[in-house]
Short mmCIF file of C-alpha atoms in Angstrom, two decimals:
data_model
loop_
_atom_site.label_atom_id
_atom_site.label_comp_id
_atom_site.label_asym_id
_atom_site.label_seq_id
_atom_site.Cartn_x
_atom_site.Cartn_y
_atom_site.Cartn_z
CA UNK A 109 24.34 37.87 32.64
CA UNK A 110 27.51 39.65 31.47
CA UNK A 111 26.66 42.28 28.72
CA UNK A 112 28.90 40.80 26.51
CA UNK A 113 27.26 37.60 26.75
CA UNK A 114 23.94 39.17 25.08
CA UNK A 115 25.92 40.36 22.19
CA UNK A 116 27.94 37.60 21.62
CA UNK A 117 24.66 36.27 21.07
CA UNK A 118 22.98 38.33 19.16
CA UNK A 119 25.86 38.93 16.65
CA UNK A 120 25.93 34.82 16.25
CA UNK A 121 21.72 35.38 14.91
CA UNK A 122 22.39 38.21 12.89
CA UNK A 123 24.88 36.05 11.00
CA UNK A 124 22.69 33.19 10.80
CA UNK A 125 19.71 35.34 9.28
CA UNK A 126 21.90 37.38 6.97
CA UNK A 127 20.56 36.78 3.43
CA UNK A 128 22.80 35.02 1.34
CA UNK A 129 24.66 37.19 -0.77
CA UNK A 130 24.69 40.08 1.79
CA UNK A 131 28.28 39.80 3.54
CA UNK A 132 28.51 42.00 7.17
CA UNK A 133 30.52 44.80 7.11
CA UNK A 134 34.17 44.19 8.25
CA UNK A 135 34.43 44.60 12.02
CA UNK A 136 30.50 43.05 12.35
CA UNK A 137 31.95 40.20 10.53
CA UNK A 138 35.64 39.85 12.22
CA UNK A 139 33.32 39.77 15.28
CA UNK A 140 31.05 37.31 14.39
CA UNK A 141 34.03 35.32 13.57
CA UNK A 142 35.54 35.68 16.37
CA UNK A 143 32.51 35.31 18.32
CA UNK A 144 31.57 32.00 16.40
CA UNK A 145 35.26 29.96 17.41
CA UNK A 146 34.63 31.14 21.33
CA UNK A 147 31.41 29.81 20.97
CA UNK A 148 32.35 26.55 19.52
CA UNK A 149 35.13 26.00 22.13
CA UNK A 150 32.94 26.79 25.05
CA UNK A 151 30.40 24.31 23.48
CA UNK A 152 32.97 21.91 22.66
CA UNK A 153 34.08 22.14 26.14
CA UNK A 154 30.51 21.36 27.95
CA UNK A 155 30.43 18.30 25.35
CA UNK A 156 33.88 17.34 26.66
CA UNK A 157 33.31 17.35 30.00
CA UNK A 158 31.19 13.77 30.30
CA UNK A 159 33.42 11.51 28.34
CA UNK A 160 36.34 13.46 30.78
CA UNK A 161 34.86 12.74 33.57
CA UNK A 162 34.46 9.09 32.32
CA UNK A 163 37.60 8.03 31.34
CA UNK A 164 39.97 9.80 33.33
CA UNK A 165 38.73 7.68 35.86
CA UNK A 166 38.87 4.16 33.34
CA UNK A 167 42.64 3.64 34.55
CA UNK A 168 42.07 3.46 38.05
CA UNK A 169 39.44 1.19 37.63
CA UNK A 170 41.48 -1.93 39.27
CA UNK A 171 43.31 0.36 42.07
CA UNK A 172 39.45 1.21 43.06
CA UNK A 173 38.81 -1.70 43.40
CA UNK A 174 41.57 -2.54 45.42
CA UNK A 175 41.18 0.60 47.53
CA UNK A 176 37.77 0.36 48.57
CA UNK A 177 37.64 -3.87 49.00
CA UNK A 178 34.53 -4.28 46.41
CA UNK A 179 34.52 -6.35 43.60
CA UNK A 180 34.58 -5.15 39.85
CA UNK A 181 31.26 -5.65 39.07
CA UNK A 182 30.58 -3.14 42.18
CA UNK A 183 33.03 -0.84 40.82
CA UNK A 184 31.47 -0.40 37.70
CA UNK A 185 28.41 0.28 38.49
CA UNK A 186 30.11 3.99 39.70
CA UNK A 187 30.17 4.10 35.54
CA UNK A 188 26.69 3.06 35.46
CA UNK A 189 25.56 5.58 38.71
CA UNK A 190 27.26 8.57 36.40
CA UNK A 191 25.49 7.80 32.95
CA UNK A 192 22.10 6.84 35.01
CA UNK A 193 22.44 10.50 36.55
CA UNK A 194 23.25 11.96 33.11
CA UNK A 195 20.34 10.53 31.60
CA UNK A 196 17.67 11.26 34.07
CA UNK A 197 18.90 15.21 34.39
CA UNK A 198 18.51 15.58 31.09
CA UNK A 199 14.63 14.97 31.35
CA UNK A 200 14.74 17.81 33.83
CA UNK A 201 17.33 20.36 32.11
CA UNK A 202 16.00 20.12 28.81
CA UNK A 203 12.29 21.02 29.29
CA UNK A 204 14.07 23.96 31.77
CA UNK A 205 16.24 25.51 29.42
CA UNK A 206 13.16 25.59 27.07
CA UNK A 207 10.95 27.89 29.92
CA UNK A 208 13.94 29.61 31.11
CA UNK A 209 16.84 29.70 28.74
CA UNK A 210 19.90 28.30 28.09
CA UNK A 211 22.60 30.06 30.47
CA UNK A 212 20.50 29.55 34.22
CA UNK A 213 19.63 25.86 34.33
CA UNK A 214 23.28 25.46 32.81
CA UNK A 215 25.12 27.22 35.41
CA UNK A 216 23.35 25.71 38.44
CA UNK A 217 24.32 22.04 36.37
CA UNK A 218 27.76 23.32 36.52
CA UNK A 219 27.96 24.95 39.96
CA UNK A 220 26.48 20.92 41.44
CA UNK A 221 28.78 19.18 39.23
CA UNK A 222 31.67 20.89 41.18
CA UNK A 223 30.59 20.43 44.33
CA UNK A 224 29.81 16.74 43.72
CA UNK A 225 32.65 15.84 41.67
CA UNK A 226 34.51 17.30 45.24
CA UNK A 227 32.95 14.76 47.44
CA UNK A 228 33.98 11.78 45.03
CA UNK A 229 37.43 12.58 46.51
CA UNK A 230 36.40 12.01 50.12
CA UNK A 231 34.37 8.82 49.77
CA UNK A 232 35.38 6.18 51.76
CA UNK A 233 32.87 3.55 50.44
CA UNK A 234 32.26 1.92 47.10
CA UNK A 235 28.71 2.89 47.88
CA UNK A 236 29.22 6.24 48.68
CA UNK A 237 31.24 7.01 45.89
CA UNK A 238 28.37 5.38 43.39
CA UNK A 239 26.06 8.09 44.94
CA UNK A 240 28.21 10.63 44.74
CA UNK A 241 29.03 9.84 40.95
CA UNK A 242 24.91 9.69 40.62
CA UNK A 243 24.86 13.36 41.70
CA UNK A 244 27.65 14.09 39.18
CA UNK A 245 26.05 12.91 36.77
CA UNK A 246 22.67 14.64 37.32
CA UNK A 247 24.58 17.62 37.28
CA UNK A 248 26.81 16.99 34.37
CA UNK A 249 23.75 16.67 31.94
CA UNK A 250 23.43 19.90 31.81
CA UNK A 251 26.08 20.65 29.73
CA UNK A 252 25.30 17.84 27.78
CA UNK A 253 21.74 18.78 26.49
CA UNK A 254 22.11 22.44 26.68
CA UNK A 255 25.10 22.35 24.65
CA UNK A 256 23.20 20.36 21.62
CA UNK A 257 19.94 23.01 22.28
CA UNK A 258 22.68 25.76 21.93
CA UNK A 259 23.54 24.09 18.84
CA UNK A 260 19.37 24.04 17.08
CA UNK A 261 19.50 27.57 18.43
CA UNK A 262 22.02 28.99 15.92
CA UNK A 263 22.22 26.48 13.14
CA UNK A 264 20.04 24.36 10.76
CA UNK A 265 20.64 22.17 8.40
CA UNK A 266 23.86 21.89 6.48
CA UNK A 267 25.42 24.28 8.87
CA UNK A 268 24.34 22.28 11.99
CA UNK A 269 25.43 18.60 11.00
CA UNK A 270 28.89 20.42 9.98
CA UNK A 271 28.84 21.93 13.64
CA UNK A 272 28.07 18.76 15.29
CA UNK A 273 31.17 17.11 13.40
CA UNK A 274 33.12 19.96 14.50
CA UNK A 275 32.09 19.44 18.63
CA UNK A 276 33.04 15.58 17.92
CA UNK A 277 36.50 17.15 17.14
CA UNK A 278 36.57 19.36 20.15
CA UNK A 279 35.12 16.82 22.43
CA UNK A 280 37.11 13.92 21.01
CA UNK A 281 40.21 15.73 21.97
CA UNK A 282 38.54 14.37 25.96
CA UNK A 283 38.79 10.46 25.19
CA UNK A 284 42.85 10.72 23.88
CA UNK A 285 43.83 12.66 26.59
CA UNK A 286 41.55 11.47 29.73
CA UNK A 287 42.99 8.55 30.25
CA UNK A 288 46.56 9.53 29.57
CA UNK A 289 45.56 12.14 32.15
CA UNK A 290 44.30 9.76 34.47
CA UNK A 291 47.24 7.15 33.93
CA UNK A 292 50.10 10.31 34.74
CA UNK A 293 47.97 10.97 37.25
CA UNK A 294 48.07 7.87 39.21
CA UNK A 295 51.54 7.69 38.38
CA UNK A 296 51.78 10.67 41.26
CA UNK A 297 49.01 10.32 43.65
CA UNK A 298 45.86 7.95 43.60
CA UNK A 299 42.56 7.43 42.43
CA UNK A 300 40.74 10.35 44.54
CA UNK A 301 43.30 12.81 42.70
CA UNK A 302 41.86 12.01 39.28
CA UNK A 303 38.68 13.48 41.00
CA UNK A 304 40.38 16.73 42.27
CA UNK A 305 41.53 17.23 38.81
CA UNK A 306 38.31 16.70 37.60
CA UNK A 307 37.28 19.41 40.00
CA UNK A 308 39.83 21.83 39.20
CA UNK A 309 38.59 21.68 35.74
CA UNK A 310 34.85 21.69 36.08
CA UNK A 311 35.59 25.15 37.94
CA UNK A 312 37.51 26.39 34.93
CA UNK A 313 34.74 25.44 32.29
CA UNK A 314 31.66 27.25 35.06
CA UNK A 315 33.56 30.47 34.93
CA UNK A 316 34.20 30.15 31.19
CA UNK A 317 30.75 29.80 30.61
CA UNK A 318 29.44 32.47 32.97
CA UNK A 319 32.23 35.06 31.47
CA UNK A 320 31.77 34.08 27.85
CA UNK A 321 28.10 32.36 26.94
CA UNK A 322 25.40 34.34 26.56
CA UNK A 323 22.00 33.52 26.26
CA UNK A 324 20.59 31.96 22.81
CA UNK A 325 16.66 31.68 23.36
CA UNK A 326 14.83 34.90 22.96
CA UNK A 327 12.38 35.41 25.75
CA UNK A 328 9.76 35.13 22.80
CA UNK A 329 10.88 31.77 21.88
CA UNK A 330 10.66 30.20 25.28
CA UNK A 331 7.80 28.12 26.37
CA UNK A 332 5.57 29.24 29.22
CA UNK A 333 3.73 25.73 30.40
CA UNK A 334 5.00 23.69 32.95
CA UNK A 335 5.23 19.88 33.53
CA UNK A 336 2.40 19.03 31.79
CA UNK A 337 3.45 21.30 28.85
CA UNK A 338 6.53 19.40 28.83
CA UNK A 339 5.48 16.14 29.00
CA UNK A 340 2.80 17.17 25.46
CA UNK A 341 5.99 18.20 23.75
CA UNK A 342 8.10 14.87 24.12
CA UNK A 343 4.95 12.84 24.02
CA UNK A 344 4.72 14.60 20.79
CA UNK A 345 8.21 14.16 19.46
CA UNK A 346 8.62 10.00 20.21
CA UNK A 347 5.12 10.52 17.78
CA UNK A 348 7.01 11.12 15.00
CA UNK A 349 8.28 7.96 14.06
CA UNK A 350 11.18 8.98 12.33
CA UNK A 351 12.74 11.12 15.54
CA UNK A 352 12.11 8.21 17.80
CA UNK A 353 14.14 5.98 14.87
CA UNK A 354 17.17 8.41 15.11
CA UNK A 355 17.14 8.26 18.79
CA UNK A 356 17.10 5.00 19.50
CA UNK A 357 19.32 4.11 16.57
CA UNK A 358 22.08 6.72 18.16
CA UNK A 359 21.29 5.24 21.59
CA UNK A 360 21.67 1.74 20.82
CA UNK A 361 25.17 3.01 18.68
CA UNK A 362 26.18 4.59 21.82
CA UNK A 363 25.82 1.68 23.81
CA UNK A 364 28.08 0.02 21.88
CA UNK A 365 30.76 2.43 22.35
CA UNK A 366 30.00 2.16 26.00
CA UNK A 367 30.43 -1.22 26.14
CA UNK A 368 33.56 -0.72 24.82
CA UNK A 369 34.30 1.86 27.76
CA UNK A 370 32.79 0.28 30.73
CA UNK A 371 35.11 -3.11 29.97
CA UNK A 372 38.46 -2.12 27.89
CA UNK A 373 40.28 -1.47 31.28
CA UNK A 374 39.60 -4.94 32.27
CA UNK A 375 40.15 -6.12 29.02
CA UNK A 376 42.96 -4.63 28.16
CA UNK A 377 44.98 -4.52 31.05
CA UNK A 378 43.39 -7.83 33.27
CA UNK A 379 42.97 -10.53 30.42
CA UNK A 380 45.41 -9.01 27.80
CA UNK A 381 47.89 -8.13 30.35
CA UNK A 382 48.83 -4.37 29.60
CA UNK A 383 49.67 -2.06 31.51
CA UNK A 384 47.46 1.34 32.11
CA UNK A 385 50.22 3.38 29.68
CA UNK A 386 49.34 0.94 27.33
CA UNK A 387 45.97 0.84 27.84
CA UNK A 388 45.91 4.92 27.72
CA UNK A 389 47.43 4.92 24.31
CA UNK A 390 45.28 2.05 22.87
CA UNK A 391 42.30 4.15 23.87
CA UNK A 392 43.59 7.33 22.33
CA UNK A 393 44.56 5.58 19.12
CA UNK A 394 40.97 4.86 19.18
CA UNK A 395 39.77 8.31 20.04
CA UNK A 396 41.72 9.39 17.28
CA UNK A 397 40.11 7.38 14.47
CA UNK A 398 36.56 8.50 15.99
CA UNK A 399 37.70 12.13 15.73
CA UNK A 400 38.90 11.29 12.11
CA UNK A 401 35.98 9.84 10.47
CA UNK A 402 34.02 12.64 12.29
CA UNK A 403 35.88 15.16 10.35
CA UNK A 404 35.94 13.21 6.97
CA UNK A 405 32.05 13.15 7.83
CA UNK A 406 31.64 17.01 8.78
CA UNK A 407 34.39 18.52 5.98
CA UNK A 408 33.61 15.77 3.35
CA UNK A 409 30.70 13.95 3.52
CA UNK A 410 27.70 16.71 4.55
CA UNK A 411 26.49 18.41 1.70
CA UNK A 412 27.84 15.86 -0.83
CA UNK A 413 26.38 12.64 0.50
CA UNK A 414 22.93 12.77 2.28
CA UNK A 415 23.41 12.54 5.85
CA UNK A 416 21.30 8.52 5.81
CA UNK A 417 23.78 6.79 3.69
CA UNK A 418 26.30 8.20 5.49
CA UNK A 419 24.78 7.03 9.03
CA UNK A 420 24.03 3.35 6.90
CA UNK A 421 27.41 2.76 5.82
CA UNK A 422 28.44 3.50 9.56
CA UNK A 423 26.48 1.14 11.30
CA UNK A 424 26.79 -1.28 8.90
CA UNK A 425 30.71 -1.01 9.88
CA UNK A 426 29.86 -1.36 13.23
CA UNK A 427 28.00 -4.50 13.05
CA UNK A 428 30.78 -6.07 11.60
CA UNK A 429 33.53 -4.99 13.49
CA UNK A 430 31.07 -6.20 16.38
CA UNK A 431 31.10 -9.82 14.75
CA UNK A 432 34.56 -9.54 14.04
CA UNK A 433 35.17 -9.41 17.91
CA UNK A 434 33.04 -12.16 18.66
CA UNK A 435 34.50 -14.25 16.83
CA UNK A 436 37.99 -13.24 18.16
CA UNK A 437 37.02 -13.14 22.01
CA UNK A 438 35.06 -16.16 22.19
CA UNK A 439 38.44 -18.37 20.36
CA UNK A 440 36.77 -19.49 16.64
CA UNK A 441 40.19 -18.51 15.54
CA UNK A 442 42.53 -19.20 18.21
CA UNK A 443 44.42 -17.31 20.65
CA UNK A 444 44.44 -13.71 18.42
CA UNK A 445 46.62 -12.07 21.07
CA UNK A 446 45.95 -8.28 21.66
CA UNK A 447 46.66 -6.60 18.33
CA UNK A 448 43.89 -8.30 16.31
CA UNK A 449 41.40 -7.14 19.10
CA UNK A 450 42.43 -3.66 19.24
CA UNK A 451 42.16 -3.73 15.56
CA UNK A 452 39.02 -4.36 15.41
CA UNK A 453 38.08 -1.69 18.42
CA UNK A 454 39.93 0.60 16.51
CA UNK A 455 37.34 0.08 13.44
CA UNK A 456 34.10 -0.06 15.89
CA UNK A 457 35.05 3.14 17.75
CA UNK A 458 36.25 4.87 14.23
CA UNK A 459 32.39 4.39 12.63
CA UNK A 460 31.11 5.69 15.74
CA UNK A 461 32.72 9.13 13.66
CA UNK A 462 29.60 8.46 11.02
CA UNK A 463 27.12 7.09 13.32
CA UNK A 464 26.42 9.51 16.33
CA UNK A 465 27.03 13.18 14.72
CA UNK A 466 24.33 12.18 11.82
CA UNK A 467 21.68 10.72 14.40
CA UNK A 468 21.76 13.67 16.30
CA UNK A 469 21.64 16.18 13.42
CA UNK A 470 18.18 14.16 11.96
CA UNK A 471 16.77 14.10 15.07
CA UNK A 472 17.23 17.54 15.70
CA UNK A 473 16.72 18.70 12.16
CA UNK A 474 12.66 17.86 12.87
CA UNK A 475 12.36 19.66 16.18
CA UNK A 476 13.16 23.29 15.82
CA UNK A 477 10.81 24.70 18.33
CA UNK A 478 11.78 22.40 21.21
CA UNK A 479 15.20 21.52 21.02
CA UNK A 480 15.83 21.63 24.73
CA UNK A 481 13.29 18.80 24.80
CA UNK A 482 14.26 17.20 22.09
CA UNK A 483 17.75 17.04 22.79
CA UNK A 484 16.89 15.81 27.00
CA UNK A 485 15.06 12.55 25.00
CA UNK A 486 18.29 12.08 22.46
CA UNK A 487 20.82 12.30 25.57
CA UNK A 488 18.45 10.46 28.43
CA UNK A 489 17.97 7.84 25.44
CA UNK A 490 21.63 7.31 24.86
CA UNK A 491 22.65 7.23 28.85
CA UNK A 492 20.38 4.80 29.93
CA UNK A 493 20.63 2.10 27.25
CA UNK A 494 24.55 2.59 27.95
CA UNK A 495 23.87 2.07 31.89
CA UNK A 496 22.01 -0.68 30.90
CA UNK A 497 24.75 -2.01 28.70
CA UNK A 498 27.50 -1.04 31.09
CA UNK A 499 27.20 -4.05 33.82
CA UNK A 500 26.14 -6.42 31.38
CA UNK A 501 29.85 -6.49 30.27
CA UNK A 502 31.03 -8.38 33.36
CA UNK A 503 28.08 -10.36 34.20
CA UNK A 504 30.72 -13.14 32.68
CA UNK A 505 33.46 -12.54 35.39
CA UNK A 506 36.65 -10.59 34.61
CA UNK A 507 38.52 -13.82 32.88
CA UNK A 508 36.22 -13.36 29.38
CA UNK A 509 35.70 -10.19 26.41
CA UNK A 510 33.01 -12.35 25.35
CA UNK A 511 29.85 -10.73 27.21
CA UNK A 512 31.97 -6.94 25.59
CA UNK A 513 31.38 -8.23 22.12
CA UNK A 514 27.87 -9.90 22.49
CA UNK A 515 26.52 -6.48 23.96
CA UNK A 516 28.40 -4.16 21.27
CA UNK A 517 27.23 -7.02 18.62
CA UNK A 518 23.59 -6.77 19.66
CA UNK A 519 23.00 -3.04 20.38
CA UNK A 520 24.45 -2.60 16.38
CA UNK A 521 22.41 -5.09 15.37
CA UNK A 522 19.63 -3.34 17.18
CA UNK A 523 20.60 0.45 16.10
CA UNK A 524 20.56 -0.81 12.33
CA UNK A 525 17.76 -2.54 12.30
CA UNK A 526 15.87 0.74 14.00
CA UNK A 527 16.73 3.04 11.89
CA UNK A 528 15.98 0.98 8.64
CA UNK A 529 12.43 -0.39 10.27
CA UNK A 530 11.59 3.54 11.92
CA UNK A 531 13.51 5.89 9.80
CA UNK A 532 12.75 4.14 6.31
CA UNK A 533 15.49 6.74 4.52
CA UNK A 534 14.40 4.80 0.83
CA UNK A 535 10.47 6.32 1.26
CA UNK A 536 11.59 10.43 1.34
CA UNK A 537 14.16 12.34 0.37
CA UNK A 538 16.79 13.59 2.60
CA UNK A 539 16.75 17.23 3.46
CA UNK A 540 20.54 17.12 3.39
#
């Protein structure tokens, strides 16, 4: 590990366990400054690099399908093969970066996700390509759940739902510009180079990480059992009632969102007949009022509102944008045309702003001394009730958003009703 990378490190604890009232001197705290912005871009960056490698790819969708002669439902479940991959790694990372520390398991994660995100660009079958975008995946959670650990590492409460807003921002930046990315992109070349791109950049964010991360768990923090140890510790957490609440309340929210992921291209651009410029700045709008609310929520809301209303009044948006859609899609009032739709994705994917940054900061808020494991259950949660949700969007054919808005309607249904029945906010205070 570079020697900078231990001080960066150790200059982001000492200004976490200053006492209040004790300011650093003036280059210790133009440092820690300093040090605290790299850190929160290099974070921001592993966070970015899932919903990148997701919907740069959401354009090409169609030519896929064209290209490799499978039908749409086949397609799609490269989508599903990704988040499956991303869930299930996490189960393994997490408990690892507890044992061994942050910066290893992340930059073997890394170092696969480069090499497999390579071989998507040679795959000459649908099915090939699905297993490819498995191993991706896989690989890819590493960034996702050692990113959030990174996060319990250095920050608690206030501070750490503020941070998490403030990684939505960063890694929100991903969904407007992916598929603008990926639409310029096939504008040039086709589908295989969104994948080289997607190398080039994966690459770019290992060597970042390996020059500039250091290492956040003290060797006297780390646990020292193995499996078994790590199967005690998330037995333990889905125990508390209240975790498992948050979790599956941010996983069913997620879904939702991924719904809306896994079948806008077809939506959009096969039933509503847009093109994939249009589509790409449709889905950025969107993007944009997710990264909006999230900032409203992390600059506004924390500290002045407690973190549950905040997470009620979103998913209570979310269910009815959900029903709003519903009743659009399936014709109660008519042919709406696009604009009334996108409307009401805009509002569904703006809650999401309220909704996933405060699950996450709960969850974590309880689980201080394993937040590796605790944050493998949060992401392997969310990524497998979105592959689940994922092929359920077309099981109606490509001619209907109906089966979209059922799924997203359900799964908030679902998410409020968990964390009301789990979480019970009215029977203790919130910390924050």
């Amino acid at each position: 590990m570079p020697e900078s990378g231990v001080s960066r490190a150790q200059q982001i604890r000492t200004t976490d366990t200053a006492p209040q009232g004790a300011p650093l001197p003036g280059r210790a705290a133009t440092a820690a400054r300093r040090t605290g912005l790299l850190v929160t871009l290099v974070l921001g960056g592993l966070t970015a690099l899932p919903p990148l490698s997701m919907d740069m790819y959401l354009p090409a969708l169609p030519a896929v399908t064209d290209s490799l002669h499978a039908p749409a439902a086949t397609v799609q479940l490269t989508l599903t093969a990704c988040l499956t991959g991303m869930a299930l790694g996490q189960v393994v990372v997490g408990p690892m970066s507890d044992r061994w520390g942050r910066r290893r398991p992340l930059l073997l994660g890394m170092a696969v996700y480069v090499l497999a995100t390579a071989l998507c660009i040679f795959a000459p079958s649908a099915g090939l390509l699905i297993a490819f975008r498995l191993i991706q995946g896989l690989a890819g959670a590493a960034g996702i759940v050692i990113a959030r650990a990174v996060v319990r590492d250095m920050y608690d409460g206030v501070a750490m739902a503020r941070f998490f807003s403030t990684l939505m921002l960063i890694s929100g930046v991903a969904p407007v510009i992916a598929p603008v990315i990926g639409g310029q992109v096939l504008r040039l070349t086709d589908w295989r180079g969104i994948f080289a791109v997607l190398t080039g950049v994966g690459l770019l964010l290992t060597f970042v990480v390996w020059k500039w991360l250091g290492e956040t768990l003290p060797p006297a923090e780390r646990h020292t059992g193995g499996i078994g140890d790590a199967l005690r510790t998330m037995r333990a957490l889905l125990a508390d009632r209240a975790f498992t609440g948050y979790m599956i309340a941010g996983s069913l929210a997620f879904a939702a969102l991924f719904a809306y992921v896994s079948a806008s291209p077809f939506v959009i651009q096969e039933i509503y007949g847009a093109s994939p410029q249009t589509f790409s700045l449709l889905f950025g709008i969107n993007s944009v009022g997710l990264i909006t609310v999230g900032q409203i929520n992390g600059k506004l809301l924390v500290g002045r509102v407690s973190l549950d209303k905040a997470l009620t009044f979103g998913l209570v948006v979310i269910v009815a944008a959900a029903t709003a859609l519903l009743l659009m899609t399936s014709g109660v009032f008519g042919d709406v045309g696009l604009v009334p739709v996108a409307a009401g994705l805009f509002v569904l994917m703006s809650a999401m702003g309220l909704a996933m940054p405060n699950t996450n900061a709960q969850a974590l808020m309880r689980t201080k001394h394993a937040a590796g494991s605790a944050s493998a259950l949060l992401g392997t949660s969310q990524f497998l009730i979105g592959a689940i949700a994922s092929p359920l969007v077309g099981i109606a054919g490509e001619e209907t958003a109906v089966p979209m808005a059922v799924v997203q309607l359900v799964c908030a249904v679902g998410a409020l009703a968990c964390f009301l029945g789990l979480c019970r906010p009215w029977q203790r205070p919130s910390a924050i």
